[in-house]
mmCIF file as gemmi writes it, N, C-alpha and C atoms, coordinates in Angstrom:
data_model
loop_
_atom_site.group_PDB
_atom_site.id
_atom_site.type_symbol
_atom_site.label_atom_id
_atom_site.label_alt_id
_atom_site.label_comp_id
_atom_site.label_asym_id
_atom_site.label_entity_id
_atom_site.label_seq_id
_atom_site.pdbx_PDB_ins_code
_atom_site.Cartn_x
_atom_site.Cartn_y
_atom_site.Cartn_z
_atom_site.occupancy
_atom_site.B_iso_or_equiv
_atom_site.pdbx_formal_charge
_atom_site.auth_seq_id
_atom_site.auth_asym_id
_atom_site.pdbx_PDB_model_num
ATOM 1 N N . PHE Axp A 1 ? -33.471 -22.353 39.001 1 0 ? 1 A 1
ATOM 2 C CA . PHE Axp A 1 ? -33.724 -23.527 38.167 1 0 ? 1 A 1
ATOM 3 C C . PHE Axp A 1 ? -32.45 -23.872 37.411 1 0 ? 1 A 1
ATOM 4 N N . VAL Axp A 2 ? -32.007 -25.115 37.56 1 0 ? 2 A 1
ATOM 5 C CA . VAL Axp A 2 ? -30.818 -25.584 36.858 1 0 ? 2 A 1
ATOM 6 C C . VAL Axp A 2 ? -31.245 -26.693 35.914 1 0 ? 2 A 1
ATOM 7 N N . GLU Axp A 3 ? -30.975 -26.52 34.65 1 0 ? 3 A 1
ATOM 8 C CA . GLU Axp A 3 ? -31.3 -27.568 33.683 1 0 ? 3 A 1
ATOM 9 C C . GLU Axp A 3 ? -30.173 -28.591 33.702 1 0 ? 3 A 1
ATOM 10 N N . LEU Axp A 4 ? -30.546 -29.843 33.907 1 0 ? 4 A 1
ATOM 11 C CA . LEU Axp A 4 ? -29.532 -30.891 33.95 1 0 ? 4 A 1
ATOM 12 C C . LEU Axp A 4 ? -29.153 -31.296 32.534 1 0 ? 4 A 1
ATOM 13 N N . THR Axp A 5 ? -27.891 -31.141 32.236 1 0 ? 5 A 1
ATOM 14 C CA . THR Axp A 5 ? -27.38 -31.566 30.943 1 0 ? 5 A 1
ATOM 15 C C . THR Axp A 5 ? -26.352 -32.658 31.189 1 0 ? 5 A 1
ATOM 16 N N . GLU Axp A 6 ? -25.868 -33.24 30.135 1 0 ? 6 A 1
ATOM 17 C CA . GLU Axp A 6 ? -24.91 -34.341 30.252 1 0 ? 6 A 1
ATOM 18 C C . GLU Axp A 6 ? -23.679 -33.919 31.042 1 0 ? 6 A 1
ATOM 19 N N . SER Axp A 7 ? -23.313 -32.647 31.006 1 0 ? 7 A 1
ATOM 20 C CA . SER Axp A 7 ? -22.086 -32.208 31.663 1 0 ? 7 A 1
ATOM 21 C C . SER Axp A 7 ? -22.23 -32.059 33.176 1 0 ? 7 A 1
ATOM 22 N N . ASN Axp A 8 ? -23.471 -31.979 33.688 1 0 ? 8 A 1
ATOM 23 C CA . ASN Axp A 8 ? -23.59 -31.818 35.134 1 0 ? 8 A 1
ATOM 24 C C . ASN Axp A 8 ? -24.457 -32.909 35.761 1 0 ? 8 A 1
ATOM 25 N N . THR Axp A 9 ? -24.37 -34.108 35.214 1 0 ? 9 A 1
ATOM 26 C CA . THR Axp A 9 ? -25.004 -35.249 35.856 1 0 ? 9 A 1
ATOM 27 C C . THR Axp A 9 ? -23.926 -36.255 36.245 1 0 ? 9 A 1
ATOM 28 N N . THR Axp A 10 ? -24.173 -36.948 37.312 1 0 ? 10 A 1
ATOM 29 C CA . THR Axp A 10 ? -23.25 -37.956 37.816 1 0 ? 10 A 1
ATOM 30 C C . THR Axp A 10 ? -23.671 -39.306 37.282 1 0 ? 10 A 1
ATOM 31 N N . ASP Axp A 11 ? -22.749 -40.05 36.69 1 0 ? 11 A 1
ATOM 32 C CA . ASP Axp A 11 ? -23.065 -41.368 36.162 1 0 ? 11 A 1
ATOM 33 C C . ASP Axp A 11 ? -22.648 -42.42 37.174 1 0 ? 11 A 1
ATOM 34 N N . PHE Axp A 12 ? -23.63 -43.189 37.655 1 0 ? 12 A 1
ATOM 35 C CA . PHE Axp A 12 ? -23.322 -44.246 38.609 1 0 ? 12 A 1
ATOM 36 C C . PHE Axp A 12 ? -24.325 -45.377 38.432 1 0 ? 12 A 1
ATOM 37 N N . THR Axp A 13 ? -23.988 -46.535 38.966 1 0 ? 13 A 1
ATOM 38 C CA . THR Axp A 13 ? -24.909 -47.667 38.972 1 0 ? 13 A 1
ATOM 39 C C . THR Axp A 13 ? -25.047 -48.166 40.402 1 0 ? 13 A 1
ATOM 40 N N . VAL Axp A 14 ? -26.179 -48.834 40.643 1 0 ? 14 A 1
ATOM 41 C CA . VAL Axp A 14 ? -26.47 -49.421 41.945 1 0 ? 14 A 1
ATOM 42 C C . VAL Axp A 14 ? -26.788 -50.887 41.697 1 0 ? 14 A 1
ATOM 43 N N . PHE Axp A 15 ? -26.069 -51.778 42.368 1 0 ? 15 A 1
ATOM 44 C CA . PHE Axp A 15 ? -26.309 -53.207 42.161 1 0 ? 15 A 1
ATOM 45 C C . PHE Axp A 15 ? -26.069 -53.973 43.449 1 0 ? 15 A 1
ATOM 46 N N . PRO Axp A 16 ? -26.602 -55.191 43.652 1 0 ? 16 A 1
ATOM 47 C CA . PRO Axp A 16 ? -27.626 -55.785 42.786 1 0 ? 16 A 1
ATOM 48 C C . PRO Axp A 16 ? -28.951 -55.051 42.963 1 0 ? 16 A 1
ATOM 49 N N . ASN Axp A 17 ? -29.766 -55.118 41.98 1 0 ? 17 A 1
ATOM 50 C CA . ASN Axp A 17 ? -31.046 -54.428 42.016 1 0 ? 17 A 1
ATOM 51 C C . ASN Axp A 17 ? -32.039 -55.238 41.207 1 0 ? 17 A 1
ATOM 52 N N . PRO Axp A 18 ? -33.032 -55.869 41.835 1 0 ? 18 A 1
ATOM 53 C CA . PRO Axp A 18 ? -33.445 -55.715 43.236 1 0 ? 18 A 1
ATOM 54 C C . PRO Axp A 18 ? -32.497 -56.401 44.217 1 0 ? 18 A 1
ATOM 55 N N . THR Axp A 19 ? -32.648 -56.042 45.493 1 0 ? 19 A 1
ATOM 56 C CA . THR Axp A 19 ? -31.779 -56.572 46.544 1 0 ? 19 A 1
ATOM 57 C C . THR Axp A 19 ? -32.58 -56.876 47.797 1 0 ? 19 A 1
ATOM 58 N N . ASN Axp A 20 ? -31.976 -57.619 48.704 1 0 ? 20 A 1
ATOM 59 C CA . ASN Axp A 20 ? -32.582 -57.881 50.005 1 0 ? 20 A 1
ATOM 60 C C . ASN Axp A 20 ? -31.93 -57.081 51.118 1 0 ? 20 A 1
ATOM 61 N N . ASP Axp A 21 ? -30.623 -56.778 50.968 1 0 ? 21 A 1
ATOM 62 C CA . ASP Axp A 21 ? -29.937 -56.139 52.089 1 0 ? 21 A 1
ATOM 63 C C . ASP Axp A 21 ? -28.912 -55.08 51.69 1 0 ? 21 A 1
ATOM 64 N N . LEU Axp A 22 ? -27.918 -55.432 50.879 1 0 ? 22 A 1
ATOM 65 C CA . LEU Axp A 22 ? -26.852 -54.488 50.538 1 0 ? 22 A 1
ATOM 66 C C . LEU Axp A 22 ? -26.894 -54.105 49.071 1 0 ? 22 A 1
ATOM 67 N N . VAL Axp A 23 ? -26.617 -52.835 48.788 1 0 ? 23 A 1
ATOM 68 C CA . VAL Axp A 23 ? -26.398 -52.395 47.408 1 0 ? 23 A 1
ATOM 69 C C . VAL Axp A 23 ? -25.019 -51.759 47.343 1 0 ? 23 A 1
ATOM 70 N N . THR Axp A 24 ? -24.401 -51.856 46.19 1 0 ? 24 A 1
ATOM 71 C CA . THR Axp A 24 ? -23.081 -51.283 45.96 1 0 ? 24 A 1
ATOM 72 C C . THR Axp A 24 ? -23.204 -50.139 44.967 1 0 ? 24 A 1
ATOM 73 N N . ILE Axp A 25 ? -22.525 -49.039 45.256 1 0 ? 25 A 1
ATOM 74 C CA . ILE Axp A 25 ? -22.488 -47.878 44.368 1 0 ? 25 A 1
ATOM 75 C C . ILE Axp A 25 ? -21.236 -47.999 43.503 1 0 ? 25 A 1
ATOM 76 N N . SER Axp A 26 ? -21.414 -47.897 42.199 1 0 ? 26 A 1
ATOM 77 C CA . SER Axp A 26 ? -20.279 -47.962 41.288 1 0 ? 26 A 1
ATOM 78 C C . SER Axp A 26 ? -20.334 -46.763 40.347 1 0 ? 26 A 1
ATOM 79 N N . GLY Axp A 27 ? -19.225 -46.054 40.24 1 0 ? 27 A 1
ATOM 80 C CA . GLY Axp A 27 ? -19.169 -44.907 39.332 1 0 ? 27 A 1
ATOM 81 C C . GLY Axp A 27 ? -17.927 -44.081 39.581 1 0 ? 27 A 1
ATOM 82 N N . ASP Axp A 28 ? -17.714 -43.116 38.739 1 0 ? 28 A 1
ATOM 83 C CA . ASP Axp A 28 ? -16.558 -42.235 38.84 1 0 ? 28 A 1
ATOM 84 C C . ASP Axp A 28 ? -16.917 -41.093 39.784 1 0 ? 28 A 1
ATOM 85 N N . LEU Axp A 29 ? -16.801 -41.351 41.084 1 0 ? 29 A 1
ATOM 86 C CA . LEU Axp A 29 ? -17.228 -40.394 42.101 1 0 ? 29 A 1
ATOM 87 C C . LEU Axp A 29 ? -16.029 -39.811 42.833 1 0 ? 29 A 1
ATOM 88 N N . SER Axp A 30 ? -16.162 -38.567 43.265 1 0 ? 30 A 1
ATOM 89 C CA . SER Axp A 30 ? -15.106 -37.965 44.076 1 0 ? 30 A 1
ATOM 90 C C . SER Axp A 30 ? -15.172 -38.536 45.489 1 0 ? 30 A 1
ATOM 91 N N . SER Axp A 31 ? -14.205 -38.188 46.313 1 0 ? 31 A 1
ATOM 92 C CA . SER Axp A 31 ? -14.144 -38.747 47.666 1 0 ? 31 A 1
ATOM 93 C C . SER Axp A 31 ? -15.184 -38.151 48.601 1 0 ? 31 A 1
ATOM 94 N N . ASP Axp A 32 ? -15.894 -37.102 48.16 1 0 ? 32 A 1
ATOM 95 C CA . ASP Axp A 32 ? -16.899 -36.497 49.036 1 0 ? 32 A 1
ATOM 96 C C . ASP Axp A 32 ? -18.281 -36.458 48.391 1 0 ? 32 A 1
ATOM 97 N N . ALA Axp A 33 ? -18.579 -37.459 47.561 1 0 ? 33 A 1
ATOM 98 C CA . ALA Axp A 33 ? -19.918 -37.566 46.979 1 0 ? 33 A 1
ATOM 99 C C . ALA Axp A 33 ? -20.903 -37.935 48.083 1 0 ? 33 A 1
ATOM 100 N N . THR Axp A 34 ? -22.107 -37.396 48.014 1 0 ? 34 A 1
ATOM 101 C CA . THR Axp A 34 ? -23.129 -37.648 49.016 1 0 ? 34 A 1
ATOM 102 C C . THR Axp A 34 ? -24.275 -38.443 48.405 1 0 ? 34 A 1
ATOM 103 N N . ALA Axp A 35 ? -24.651 -39.536 49.066 1 0 ? 35 A 1
ATOM 104 C CA . ALA Axp A 35 ? -25.794 -40.336 48.635 1 0 ? 35 A 1
ATOM 105 C C . ALA Axp A 35 ? -26.931 -40.127 49.63 1 0 ? 35 A 1
ATOM 106 N N . THR Axp A 36 ? -28.135 -39.926 49.094 1 0 ? 36 A 1
ATOM 107 C CA . THR Axp A 36 ? -29.329 -39.793 49.92 1 0 ? 36 A 1
ATOM 108 C C . THR Axp A 36 ? -30.347 -40.802 49.431 1 0 ? 36 A 1
ATOM 109 N N . ILE Axp A 37 ? -30.917 -41.574 50.356 1 0 ? 37 A 1
ATOM 110 C CA . ILE Axp A 37 ? -31.95 -42.532 49.992 1 0 ? 37 A 1
ATOM 111 C C . ILE Axp A 37 ? -33.275 -42.031 50.544 1 0 ? 37 A 1
ATOM 112 N N . VAL Axp A 38 ? -34.274 -41.954 49.662 1 0 ? 38 A 1
ATOM 113 C CA . VAL Axp A 38 ? -35.609 -41.518 50.062 1 0 ? 38 A 1
ATOM 114 C C . VAL Axp A 38 ? -36.625 -42.571 49.662 1 0 ? 38 A 1
ATOM 115 N N . ASP Axp A 39 ? -37.746 -42.581 50.379 1 0 ? 39 A 1
ATOM 116 C CA . ASP Axp A 39 ? -38.821 -43.505 50.031 1 0 ? 39 A 1
ATOM 117 C C . ASP Axp A 39 ? -39.768 -42.831 49.042 1 0 ? 39 A 1
ATOM 118 N N . GLN Axp A 40 ? -40.837 -43.533 48.671 1 0 ? 40 A 1
ATOM 119 C CA . GLN Axp A 40 ? -41.756 -43.023 47.663 1 0 ? 40 A 1
ATOM 120 C C . GLN Axp A 40 ? -42.504 -41.77 48.106 1 0 ? 40 A 1
ATOM 121 N N . SER Axp A 41 ? -42.608 -41.563 49.412 1 0 ? 41 A 1
ATOM 122 C CA . SER Axp A 41 ? -43.296 -40.364 49.897 1 0 ? 41 A 1
ATOM 123 C C . SER Axp A 41 ? -42.347 -39.171 50.031 1 0 ? 41 A 1
ATOM 124 N N . GLY Axp A 42 ? -41.056 -39.388 49.687 1 0 ? 42 A 1
ATOM 125 C CA . GLY Axp A 42 ? -40.089 -38.301 49.74 1 0 ? 42 A 1
ATOM 126 C C . GLY Axp A 42 ? -39.378 -38.163 51.07 1 0 ? 42 A 1
ATOM 127 N N . ARG Axp A 43 ? -39.599 -39.094 51.977 1 0 ? 43 A 1
ATOM 128 C CA . ARG Axp A 43 ? -38.965 -39.066 53.291 1 0 ? 43 A 1
ATOM 129 C C . ARG Axp A 43 ? -37.521 -39.541 53.179 1 0 ? 43 A 1
ATOM 130 N N . THR Axp A 44 ? -36.577 -38.751 53.697 1 0 ? 44 A 1
ATOM 131 C CA . THR Axp A 44 ? -35.162 -39.126 53.677 1 0 ? 44 A 1
ATOM 132 C C . THR Axp A 44 ? -34.909 -40.198 54.733 1 0 ? 44 A 1
ATOM 133 N N . LEU Axp A 45 ? -34.364 -41.342 54.287 1 0 ? 45 A 1
ATOM 134 C CA . LEU Axp A 45 ? -34.104 -42.457 55.189 1 0 ? 45 A 1
ATOM 135 C C . LEU Axp A 45 ? -32.634 -42.563 55.578 1 0 ? 45 A 1
ATOM 136 N N . LYS Axp A 46 ? -31.747 -42.167 54.671 1 0 ? 46 A 1
ATOM 137 C CA . LYS Axp A 46 ? -30.308 -42.294 54.919 1 0 ? 46 A 1
ATOM 138 C C . LYS Axp A 46 ? -29.581 -41.265 54.078 1 0 ? 46 A 1
ATOM 139 N N . THR Axp A 47 ? -28.536 -40.676 54.646 1 0 ? 47 A 1
ATOM 140 C CA . THR Axp A 47 ? -27.629 -39.794 53.916 1 0 ? 47 A 1
ATOM 141 C C . THR Axp A 47 ? -26.218 -40.166 54.34 1 0 ? 47 A 1
ATOM 142 N N . MET Axp A 48 ? -25.327 -40.329 53.364 1 0 ? 48 A 1
ATOM 143 C CA . MET Axp A 48 ? -23.964 -40.731 53.7 1 0 ? 48 A 1
ATOM 144 C C . MET Axp A 48 ? -22.988 -40.282 52.611 1 0 ? 48 A 1
ATOM 145 N N . ILE Axp A 49 ? -21.721 -40.25 52.976 1 0 ? 49 A 1
ATOM 146 C CA . ILE Axp A 49 ? -20.646 -39.983 52.018 1 0 ? 49 A 1
ATOM 147 C C . ILE Axp A 49 ? -20.312 -41.313 51.344 1 0 ? 49 A 1
ATOM 148 N N . VAL Axp A 50 ? -20.229 -41.3 50.015 1 0 ? 50 A 1
ATOM 149 C CA . VAL Axp A 50 ? -19.937 -42.525 49.273 1 0 ? 50 A 1
ATOM 150 C C . VAL Axp A 50 ? -18.824 -42.271 48.261 1 0 ? 50 A 1
ATOM 151 N N . SER Axp A 51 ? -18.235 -43.355 47.805 1 0 ? 51 A 1
ATOM 152 C CA . SER Axp A 51 ? -17.265 -43.313 46.712 1 0 ? 51 A 1
ATOM 153 C C . SER Axp A 51 ? -17.472 -44.587 45.904 1 0 ? 51 A 1
ATOM 154 N N . ASN Axp A 52 ? -16.714 -44.758 44.838 1 0 ? 52 A 1
ATOM 155 C CA . ASN Axp A 52 ? -16.842 -45.953 44.018 1 0 ? 52 A 1
ATOM 156 C C . ASN Axp A 52 ? -16.62 -47.193 44.876 1 0 ? 52 A 1
ATOM 157 N N . GLY Axp A 53 ? -17.574 -48.126 44.845 1 0 ? 53 A 1
ATOM 158 C CA . GLY Axp A 53 ? -17.448 -49.355 45.611 1 0 ? 53 A 1
ATOM 159 C C . GLY Axp A 53 ? -18.096 -49.314 46.984 1 0 ? 53 A 1
ATOM 160 N N . SER Axp A 54 ? -18.648 -48.185 47.38 1 0 ? 54 A 1
ATOM 161 C CA . SER Axp A 54 ? -19.317 -48.1 48.683 1 0 ? 54 A 1
ATOM 162 C C . SER Axp A 54 ? -20.541 -49.003 48.705 1 0 ? 54 A 1
ATOM 163 N N . THR Axp A 55 ? -20.795 -49.613 49.861 1 0 ? 55 A 1
ATOM 164 C CA . THR Axp A 55 ? -22.005 -50.412 50.027 1 0 ? 55 A 1
ATOM 165 C C . THR Axp A 55 ? -22.945 -49.708 50.997 1 0 ? 55 A 1
ATOM 166 N N . ILE Axp A 56 ? -24.233 -49.887 50.752 1 0 ? 56 A 1
ATOM 167 C CA . ILE Axp A 56 ? -25.262 -49.29 51.589 1 0 ? 56 A 1
ATOM 168 C C . ILE Axp A 56 ? -26.158 -50.419 52.089 1 0 ? 56 A 1
ATOM 169 N N . ASP Axp A 57 ? -26.352 -50.47 53.392 1 0 ? 57 A 1
ATOM 170 C CA . ASP Axp A 57 ? -27.195 -51.493 54.005 1 0 ? 57 A 1
ATOM 171 C C . ASP Axp A 57 ? -28.632 -50.994 54.055 1 0 ? 57 A 1
ATOM 172 N N . ILE Axp A 58 ? -29.519 -51.653 53.307 1 0 ? 58 A 1
ATOM 173 C CA . ILE Axp A 58 ? -30.935 -51.291 53.343 1 0 ? 58 A 1
ATOM 174 C C . ILE Axp A 58 ? -31.773 -52.441 53.903 1 0 ? 58 A 1
ATOM 175 N N . SER Axp A 59 ? -31.134 -53.34 54.655 1 0 ? 59 A 1
ATOM 176 C CA . SER Axp A 59 ? -31.837 -54.509 55.188 1 0 ? 59 A 1
ATOM 177 C C . SER Axp A 59 ? -32.972 -54.132 56.137 1 0 ? 59 A 1
ATOM 178 N N . SER Axp A 60 ? -32.876 -52.974 56.778 1 0 ? 60 A 1
ATOM 179 C CA . SER Axp A 60 ? -33.923 -52.564 57.716 1 0 ? 60 A 1
ATOM 180 C C . SER Axp A 60 ? -35.114 -51.908 57.018 1 0 ? 60 A 1
ATOM 181 N N . PHE Axp A 61 ? -34.995 -51.62 55.724 1 0 ? 61 A 1
ATOM 182 C CA . PHE Axp A 61 ? -36.084 -50.996 54.976 1 0 ? 61 A 1
ATOM 183 C C . PHE Axp A 61 ? -37.164 -52.028 54.671 1 0 ? 61 A 1
ATOM 184 N N . GLU Axp A 62 ? -38.412 -51.575 54.576 1 0 ? 62 A 1
ATOM 185 C CA . GLU Axp A 62 ? -39.485 -52.454 54.153 1 0 ? 62 A 1
ATOM 186 C C . GLU Axp A 62 ? -39.366 -52.7 52.651 1 0 ? 62 A 1
ATOM 187 N N . SER Axp A 63 ? -39.992 -53.776 52.172 1 0 ? 63 A 1
ATOM 188 C CA . SER Axp A 63 ? -39.988 -54.06 50.736 1 0 ? 63 A 1
ATOM 189 C C . SER Axp A 63 ? -40.635 -52.905 49.989 1 0 ? 63 A 1
ATOM 190 N N . GLY Axp A 64 ? -40.063 -52.563 48.828 1 0 ? 64 A 1
ATOM 191 C CA . GLY Axp A 64 ? -40.65 -51.486 48.039 1 0 ? 64 A 1
ATOM 192 C C . GLY Axp A 64 ? -39.613 -50.781 47.186 1 0 ? 64 A 1
ATOM 193 N N . LEU Axp A 65 ? -40.033 -49.654 46.651 1 0 ? 65 A 1
ATOM 194 C CA . LEU Axp A 65 ? -39.217 -48.848 45.751 1 0 ? 65 A 1
ATOM 195 C C . LEU Axp A 65 ? -38.61 -47.679 46.51 1 0 ? 65 A 1
ATOM 196 N N . TYR Axp A 66 ? -37.31 -47.47 46.312 1 0 ? 66 A 1
ATOM 197 C CA . TYR Axp A 66 ? -36.591 -46.363 46.934 1 0 ? 66 A 1
ATOM 198 C C . TYR Axp A 66 ? -35.781 -45.643 45.857 1 0 ? 66 A 1
ATOM 199 N N . PHE Axp A 67 ? -35.351 -44.444 46.178 1 0 ? 67 A 1
ATOM 200 C CA . PHE Axp A 67 ? -34.573 -43.636 45.24 1 0 ? 67 A 1
ATOM 201 C C . PHE Axp A 67 ? -33.268 -43.244 45.905 1 0 ? 67 A 1
ATOM 202 N N . VAL Axp A 68 ? -32.159 -43.498 45.215 1 0 ? 68 A 1
ATOM 203 C CA . VAL Axp A 68 ? -30.857 -43.055 45.716 1 0 ? 68 A 1
ATOM 204 C C . VAL Axp A 68 ? -30.381 -41.93 44.811 1 0 ? 68 A 1
ATOM 205 N N . THR Axp A 69 ? -30.1 -40.789 45.425 1 0 ? 69 A 1
ATOM 206 C CA . THR Axp A 69 ? -29.612 -39.613 44.704 1 0 ? 69 A 1
ATOM 207 C C . THR Axp A 69 ? -28.184 -39.372 45.135 1 0 ? 69 A 1
ATOM 208 N N . ILE Axp A 70 ? -27.305 -39.233 44.146 1 0 ? 70 A 1
ATOM 209 C CA . ILE Axp A 70 ? -25.907 -38.927 44.445 1 0 ? 70 A 1
ATOM 210 C C . ILE Axp A 70 ? -25.61 -37.524 43.949 1 0 ? 70 A 1
ATOM 211 N N . GLU Axp A 71 ? -25.04 -36.734 44.862 1 0 ? 71 A 1
ATOM 212 C CA . GLU Axp A 71 ? -24.603 -35.385 44.531 1 0 ? 71 A 1
ATOM 213 C C . GLU Axp A 71 ? -23.089 -35.372 44.625 1 0 ? 71 A 1
ATOM 214 N N . ASP Axp A 72 ? -22.446 -34.957 43.526 1 0 ? 72 A 1
ATOM 215 C CA . ASP Axp A 72 ? -20.995 -35.01 43.443 1 0 ? 72 A 1
ATOM 216 C C . ASP Axp A 72 ? -20.494 -33.793 42.683 1 0 ? 72 A 1
ATOM 217 N N . ASN Axp A 73 ? -19.821 -32.899 43.387 1 0 ? 73 A 1
ATOM 218 C CA . ASN Axp A 73 ? -19.273 -31.672 42.763 1 0 ? 73 A 1
ATOM 219 C C . ASN Axp A 73 ? -20.335 -30.892 41.998 1 0 ? 73 A 1
ATOM 220 N N . GLY Axp A 74 ? -21.514 -30.757 42.58 1 0 ? 74 A 1
ATOM 221 C CA . GLY Axp A 74 ? -22.588 -29.999 41.954 1 0 ? 74 A 1
ATOM 222 C C . GLY Axp A 74 ? -23.411 -30.783 40.964 1 0 ? 74 A 1
ATOM 223 N N . SER Axp A 75 ? -23.011 -32.003 40.64 1 0 ? 75 A 1
ATOM 224 C CA . SER Axp A 75 ? -23.773 -32.864 39.742 1 0 ? 75 A 1
ATOM 225 C C . SER Axp A 75 ? -24.698 -33.748 40.565 1 0 ? 75 A 1
ATOM 226 N N . ILE Axp A 76 ? -25.886 -33.998 40.019 1 0 ? 76 A 1
ATOM 227 C CA . ILE Axp A 76 ? -26.87 -34.8 40.733 1 0 ? 76 A 1
ATOM 228 C C . ILE Axp A 76 ? -27.45 -35.839 39.793 1 0 ? 76 A 1
ATOM 229 N N . ALA Axp A 77 ? -27.62 -37.065 40.297 1 0 ? 77 A 1
ATOM 230 C CA . ALA Axp A 77 ? -28.289 -38.119 39.528 1 0 ? 77 A 1
ATOM 231 C C . ALA Axp A 77 ? -29.053 -39.001 40.509 1 0 ? 77 A 1
ATOM 232 N N . THR Axp A 78 ? -30.152 -39.573 40.037 1 0 ? 78 A 1
ATOM 233 C CA . THR Axp A 78 ? -30.988 -40.426 40.877 1 0 ? 78 A 1
ATOM 234 C C . THR Axp A 78 ? -31.233 -41.753 40.175 1 0 ? 78 A 1
ATOM 235 N N . LYS Axp A 79 ? -31.192 -42.84 40.965 1 0 ? 79 A 1
ATOM 236 C CA . LYS Axp A 79 ? -31.516 -44.179 40.465 1 0 ? 79 A 1
ATOM 237 C C . LYS Axp A 79 ? -32.536 -44.812 41.406 1 0 ? 79 A 1
ATOM 238 N N . ASN Axp A 80 ? -33.262 -45.781 40.896 1 0 ? 80 A 1
ATOM 239 C CA . ASN Axp A 80 ? -34.225 -46.539 41.698 1 0 ? 80 A 1
ATOM 240 C C . ASN Axp A 80 ? -33.546 -47.739 42.324 1 0 ? 80 A 1
ATOM 241 N N . ILE Axp A 81 ? -33.996 -48.098 43.53 1 0 ? 81 A 1
ATOM 242 C CA . ILE Axp A 81 ? -33.593 -49.343 44.178 1 0 ? 81 A 1
ATOM 243 C C . ILE Axp A 81 ? -34.874 -50.081 44.53 1 0 ? 81 A 1
ATOM 244 N N . ILE Axp A 82 ? -34.927 -51.363 44.213 1 0 ? 82 A 1
ATOM 245 C CA . ILE Axp A 82 ? -36.054 -52.195 44.613 1 0 ? 82 A 1
ATOM 246 C C . ILE Axp A 82 ? -35.601 -53.105 45.726 1 0 ? 82 A 1
ATOM 247 N N . LYS Axp A 83 ? -36.275 -53.002 46.873 1 0 ? 83 A 1
ATOM 248 C CA . LYS Axp A 83 ? -35.977 -53.85 48.035 1 0 ? 83 A 1
ATOM 249 C C . LYS Axp A 83 ? -36.988 -54.986 48.065 1 0 ? 83 A 1
ATOM 250 N N . ASN Axp A 84 ? -36.486 -56.225 48.008 1 0 ? 84 A 1
ATOM 251 C CA . ASN Axp A 84 ? -37.374 -57.405 48.055 1 0 ? 84 A 1
ATOM 252 C C . ASN Axp A 84 ? -37.905 -57.623 49.454 1 0 ? 84 A 1
């Protein structure tokens, strides 16, 4: 069990949100940060290496709520994405 404190969380934003097709990841990320997108049932839909300014195409996803988790140097943070 790891308690998440301010020192081991990754700060990033996802925009535009809500979106129809592309979202952009913005934050102070290393060159090997990993983004994982899961649906509400916990099913992993996409995993990729991201950095500041990376775009993710979610146009093939159905409308709904998704979660993007970024893991960067042992830090983890999750944000919601709403697909129109």
